[in-house]
Short mmCIF file of C-alpha atoms in Angstrom, two decimals:
data_model
loop_
_atom_site.label_atom_id
_atom_site.label_comp_id
_atom_site.label_asym_id
_atom_site.label_seq_id
_atom_site.Cartn_x
_atom_site.Cartn_y
_atom_site.Cartn_z
CA MET U 179 -0.01 0.28 -0.07
CA ALA U 180 0.86 3.78 -0.66
CA THR U 181 0.39 6.42 0.69
CA VAL U 182 -1.33 10.00 -1.05
CA VAL U 183 -2.20 13.24 1.53
CA SER U 184 -5.35 15.56 -0.21
CA ARG U 185 -5.68 19.07 -0.58
CA ASP U 186 -6.89 19.29 3.27
CA GLY U 187 -4.06 17.03 4.58
CA THR U 188 -6.28 13.48 4.97
CA ALA U 189 -3.82 10.10 3.90
CA ILE U 190 -5.51 8.30 1.17
CA GLY U 191 -4.07 5.04 1.16
CA TYR U 192 -3.79 2.96 -1.80
CA ASP U 193 -3.04 0.09 -3.56
CA ALA U 194 -1.34 -0.33 -7.56
CA VAL U 195 -0.68 -2.87 -9.91
CA GLY U 196 0.41 -3.70 -13.64
CA ASP U 197 2.41 -0.79 -15.27
CA GLY U 198 1.55 1.50 -18.22
CA THR U 199 -1.71 4.25 -18.39
CA PRO U 200 -2.63 4.24 -15.26
CA VAL U 201 -6.61 3.84 -14.30
CA VAL U 202 -8.64 5.08 -10.87
CA LEU U 203 -11.73 2.39 -9.93
CA ILE U 204 -13.66 3.27 -7.70
CA GLY U 205 -16.22 1.75 -5.60
CA GLY U 206 -19.26 2.38 -3.80
CA ALA U 207 -21.07 2.01 -1.00
CA LEU U 208 -20.23 -0.29 2.36
CA SER U 209 -16.89 -0.83 -0.09
CA ASP U 210 -12.92 -0.46 0.07
CA ARG U 211 -9.94 -0.75 -1.59
CA ARG U 212 -9.81 -4.76 -1.57
CA SER U 213 -13.61 -3.85 -3.56
CA ALA U 214 -12.05 -3.89 -6.27
CA ALA U 215 -9.47 -5.90 -5.87
CA PRO U 216 -10.53 -8.64 -7.75
CA LEU U 217 -11.22 -6.03 -11.42
CA ALA U 218 -7.10 -4.64 -10.92
CA GLN U 219 -5.95 -8.23 -11.25
CA VAL U 220 -7.86 -8.50 -14.15
CA LEU U 221 -7.22 -4.42 -16.33
CA ALA U 222 -3.12 -5.23 -14.76
CA THR U 223 -1.72 -7.13 -18.26
CA ASP U 224 -2.37 -3.88 -19.86
CA LEU U 225 -2.62 -0.72 -17.64
CA ARG U 226 -1.83 -0.72 -14.26
CA ALA U 227 -5.01 -0.74 -12.36
CA ILE U 228 -5.42 1.63 -9.02
CA THR U 229 -7.45 0.52 -6.15
CA TYR U 230 -8.02 2.99 -3.01
CA ASP U 231 -9.76 3.65 0.21
CA ARG U 232 -12.16 6.07 -0.02
CA ARG U 233 -12.42 8.55 3.21
CA GLY U 234 -12.78 6.99 6.67
CA ARG U 235 -11.92 3.69 5.26
CA GLY U 236 -10.12 0.61 5.72
CA ASP U 237 -6.24 2.83 5.56
CA SER U 238 -8.17 6.35 5.31
CA GLY U 239 -7.48 9.38 7.59
CA ASP U 240 -11.69 11.30 7.75
CA THR U 241 -10.99 14.99 8.28
CA PRO U 242 -14.16 16.27 9.23
CA PRO U 243 -16.53 18.01 8.28
CA TYR U 244 -16.69 15.93 5.54
CA ALA U 245 -17.81 17.22 1.61
CA VAL U 246 -18.61 15.44 -2.21
CA GLU U 247 -15.29 18.42 -2.13
CA ARG U 248 -13.28 17.27 -0.43
CA GLU U 249 -13.65 13.60 -1.97
CA ILE U 250 -12.97 14.57 -5.37
CA GLU U 251 -10.02 16.36 -4.23
CA ASP U 252 -8.74 12.76 -2.84
CA LEU U 253 -9.63 11.36 -6.66
CA ALA U 254 -7.92 14.14 -7.75
CA ALA U 255 -4.84 13.44 -5.40
CA VAL U 256 -4.36 9.72 -5.90
CA ILE U 257 -4.68 10.66 -9.95
CA ASP U 258 -1.61 13.36 -9.50
CA ALA U 259 -0.15 10.64 -7.95
CA ALA U 260 -0.75 7.51 -10.75
CA GLY U 261 1.60 10.95 -12.72
CA GLY U 262 -1.59 13.43 -13.47
CA ARG U 263 -3.90 12.06 -15.53
CA ALA U 264 -5.58 7.90 -15.51
CA PHE U 265 -8.39 6.40 -16.56
CA VAL U 266 -11.22 6.69 -14.53
CA TYR U 267 -14.00 3.65 -13.72
CA GLY U 268 -16.44 4.10 -11.67
CA HIS U 269 -19.30 1.37 -9.52
CA SER U 270 -22.25 2.99 -8.52
CA SER U 271 -22.51 6.25 -6.09
CA GLY U 272 -19.36 5.64 -6.81
CA ALA U 273 -19.73 6.17 -10.62
CA ALA U 274 -21.48 9.14 -9.41
CA LEU U 275 -18.58 10.33 -7.35
CA ALA U 276 -16.47 9.52 -11.03
CA LEU U 277 -18.79 11.78 -13.34
CA ALA U 278 -18.36 15.04 -10.67
CA ALA U 279 -14.82 14.44 -11.24
CA PRO U 280 -14.83 15.81 -14.51
CA ALA U 281 -16.64 18.38 -14.27
CA ALA U 282 -14.87 19.74 -11.19
CA GLY U 283 -11.47 19.54 -13.96
CA VAL U 284 -10.12 16.46 -12.80
CA PRO U 285 -7.59 15.62 -15.34
CA ILE U 286 -9.11 12.35 -16.75
CA GLY U 287 -8.75 11.13 -20.41
CA ARG U 288 -11.36 8.70 -20.12
CA LEU U 289 -13.96 7.86 -18.23
CA VAL U 290 -16.27 4.71 -17.02
CA VAL U 291 -19.53 4.72 -14.83
CA PHE U 292 -20.95 1.28 -13.47
CA GLU U 293 -24.73 1.71 -12.32
CA PRO U 294 -25.07 5.26 -10.68
CA PRO U 295 -28.28 5.24 -9.05
CA PHE U 296 -30.06 7.77 -10.34
CA ALA U 297 -33.75 7.83 -10.03
CA VAL U 298 -34.88 8.91 -13.43
CA GLY U 299 -38.20 8.23 -14.72
CA ASP U 300 -41.24 7.31 -12.93
CA ARG U 301 -38.63 6.01 -9.44
CA PRO U 302 -38.85 7.67 -5.46
CA ALA U 303 -35.95 10.65 -5.35
CA GLY U 304 -35.35 8.49 -1.76
CA PRO U 305 -36.02 9.25 1.18
CA VAL U 306 -35.59 13.28 2.46
CA ASP U 307 -34.60 11.94 5.58
CA LEU U 308 -32.68 9.53 5.65
CA VAL U 309 -28.82 11.51 5.79
CA GLU U 310 -30.42 13.25 8.82
CA GLU U 311 -31.83 9.61 10.61
CA LEU U 312 -29.39 7.50 9.54
CA ARG U 313 -26.77 10.00 11.42
CA THR U 314 -29.32 9.44 14.94
CA LEU U 315 -28.76 6.31 14.55
CA LEU U 316 -25.19 6.02 14.01
CA ASP U 317 -24.52 9.18 16.90
CA ALA U 318 -26.38 6.59 19.17
CA GLY U 319 -24.04 3.24 17.64
CA ARG U 320 -26.48 1.45 16.16
CA ARG U 321 -24.48 0.68 13.33
CA GLY U 322 -25.89 -2.36 12.72
CA GLU U 323 -29.36 -0.89 11.92
CA VAL U 324 -27.66 1.89 9.69
CA VAL U 325 -26.82 -1.14 7.52
CA GLU U 326 -29.92 -2.45 7.56
CA ARG U 327 -31.89 1.24 6.70
CA PHE U 328 -29.33 1.75 3.55
CA MET U 329 -29.51 -1.65 1.93
CA THR U 330 -34.00 -1.89 2.27
CA ASP U 331 -34.63 2.78 1.88
CA ALA U 332 -32.03 3.24 0.27
CA VAL U 333 -30.60 0.20 -2.33
CA GLY U 334 -34.41 -1.28 -1.96
CA LEU U 335 -33.87 -4.91 -0.55
CA PRO U 336 -36.53 -6.94 0.09
CA PRO U 337 -36.07 -7.15 4.52
CA GLN U 338 -35.51 -11.15 3.86
CA ALA U 339 -32.61 -10.44 2.03
CA VAL U 340 -31.10 -7.76 4.60
CA ALA U 341 -31.54 -10.05 7.80
CA GLN U 342 -30.25 -13.06 5.61
CA THR U 343 -26.29 -10.75 5.27
CA ARG U 344 -26.62 -10.04 8.83
CA GLN U 345 -26.09 -13.24 9.29
CA SER U 346 -23.38 -13.04 7.15
CA PRO U 347 -18.94 -13.78 7.45
CA ALA U 348 -19.24 -10.46 5.43
CA TRP U 349 -21.39 -7.91 7.69
CA PRO U 350 -19.00 -6.73 10.51
CA ALA U 351 -17.43 -5.50 7.83
CA LEU U 352 -19.84 -3.21 6.52
CA GLU U 353 -20.95 -2.10 9.75
CA ALA U 354 -17.45 -1.00 10.13
CA LEU U 355 -18.07 1.06 7.10
CA ALA U 356 -21.27 2.13 8.21
CA HIS U 357 -20.44 5.89 9.12
CA THR U 358 -19.52 6.36 5.08
CA ILE U 359 -23.10 5.58 4.12
CA LEU U 360 -23.23 9.08 4.92
CA TYR U 361 -20.35 10.47 2.29
CA ASP U 362 -22.84 8.64 -0.50
CA LEU U 363 -25.91 9.76 1.01
CA GLN U 364 -24.61 12.84 0.13
CA VAL U 365 -23.33 12.15 -3.22
CA MET U 366 -26.77 10.79 -4.57
CA GLY U 367 -27.62 13.92 -3.27
CA ASP U 368 -31.42 14.18 -3.90
CA ASN U 369 -30.88 11.02 -6.49
CA ARG U 370 -31.98 12.62 -9.21
CA PRO U 371 -29.17 13.28 -12.53
CA PRO U 372 -27.28 16.47 -12.36
CA ASP U 373 -27.78 17.56 -15.31
CA ALA U 374 -25.62 20.32 -15.34
CA ALA U 375 -22.95 19.06 -13.69
CA LEU U 376 -23.33 16.18 -16.59
CA ALA U 377 -23.02 18.13 -20.05
CA ARG U 378 -20.08 19.98 -19.06
CA ILE U 379 -18.47 17.06 -19.32
CA THR U 380 -15.87 16.92 -22.36
CA VAL U 381 -14.41 13.58 -21.02
CA PRO U 382 -15.50 10.67 -23.61
CA THR U 383 -17.42 8.23 -21.28
CA LEU U 384 -19.12 5.55 -21.31
CA ALA U 385 -21.74 4.04 -18.93
CA LEU U 386 -22.26 0.19 -18.34
CA GLY U 387 -25.16 -1.37 -16.54
CA SER U 388 -25.50 -5.79 -15.95
CA THR U 389 -28.73 -7.55 -17.86
CA GLY U 390 -29.00 -9.24 -14.51
CA SER U 391 -30.07 -5.76 -12.72
CA PRO U 392 -33.38 -3.98 -11.77
CA ALA U 393 -35.36 -1.67 -14.81
CA TRP U 394 -34.54 1.69 -12.98
CA LEU U 395 -30.35 0.93 -13.14
CA GLN U 396 -30.74 -0.11 -17.25
CA ASP U 397 -32.49 3.02 -17.22
CA ALA U 398 -30.11 5.39 -15.36
CA VAL U 399 -27.00 4.02 -17.40
CA ALA U 400 -29.13 5.09 -20.18
CA ALA U 401 -30.42 8.42 -19.27
CA THR U 402 -27.29 8.55 -17.88
CA ALA U 403 -26.14 8.18 -20.90
CA ALA U 404 -27.95 10.77 -22.59
CA ARG U 405 -26.83 13.62 -20.64
CA VAL U 406 -23.76 13.74 -21.35
CA PRO U 407 -22.34 14.44 -23.93
CA GLY U 408 -21.03 12.16 -26.73
CA ALA U 409 -21.63 9.83 -24.22
CA THR U 410 -22.61 5.86 -24.58
CA SER U 411 -23.91 2.76 -22.98
CA ARG U 412 -24.33 -0.91 -23.21
CA LEU U 413 -25.35 -3.74 -21.18
CA LEU U 414 -22.76 -6.71 -19.77
CA ASP U 415 -24.14 -10.94 -19.28
CA GLY U 416 -24.07 -10.09 -15.49
CA SER U 417 -26.36 -10.30 -12.00
CA PHE U 418 -27.53 -7.36 -9.98
CA HIS U 419 -24.89 -4.58 -10.08
CA THR U 420 -22.46 -6.44 -11.46
CA VAL U 421 -20.52 -7.66 -14.07
CA PRO U 422 -17.82 -10.83 -12.96
CA PRO U 423 -13.92 -9.14 -13.40
CA GLU U 424 -13.10 -10.96 -17.16
CA ASP U 425 -16.43 -10.04 -18.93
CA LEU U 426 -16.32 -6.26 -17.70
CA ALA U 427 -12.31 -6.23 -17.89
CA PRO U 428 -12.16 -6.62 -21.75
CA ALA U 429 -14.78 -3.84 -21.93
CA LEU U 430 -12.84 -1.50 -20.30
CA LEU U 431 -9.87 -1.10 -22.30
CA GLU U 432 -11.94 -1.73 -25.09
CA PHE U 433 -12.67 2.00 -24.78
CA PHE U 434 -9.70 3.07 -23.16
CA GLN U 435 -8.37 1.98 -26.50
CA VAL U 436 -5.77 -0.39 -24.76
#
């Protein structure tokens, strides 16, 4: 692991594998840099693949108060450490963060986003007071309830699926990241596509989705591509909100023209 210092002094931990043009992988909610490691390993045959802990996760610091702008600065710092310019891939709320970066002037060569969970069409924008409700639960030390509420109210998973997840070995790691759910909710804002910011993106952009994801996520992929000038979209064979790294990597490499 290496470390870079972001603009506000926060240390950001990252891993890099492979050689060549750098590509930075941005994870979504309840993930750290280990989550993208399998994809990084596949990409490393052609690129220098960089995974990093977003602030508040893993080996990265967490300087308060939180602001989305600080996360954009974190990404810029990682890209600067990688040589000053990079391809970027973002997943889920990490895709929304990735879309905010070029609009803020972060030097990105090409951008791929996977299922940014925007609410489009008739899909409700989500509970307006969820951030404050979850903050209250966090202050009371009820981290498990924070994860449960996020999974049901924001992600839309059925309660029985969440109950099964709570019994899995992965649950303690999810609870450890519970506080960062508030960060992802702030990245997503009202969950509607940020039309003005997307319209300012001039970076070549590809929006990807999975054939196994629900229609609302596939609609979000199409809506993202429609709002970013010159962007394209496609669906890959996969399951809910994910595509296997060995199937996802070729699509990225093709778009990155590697």
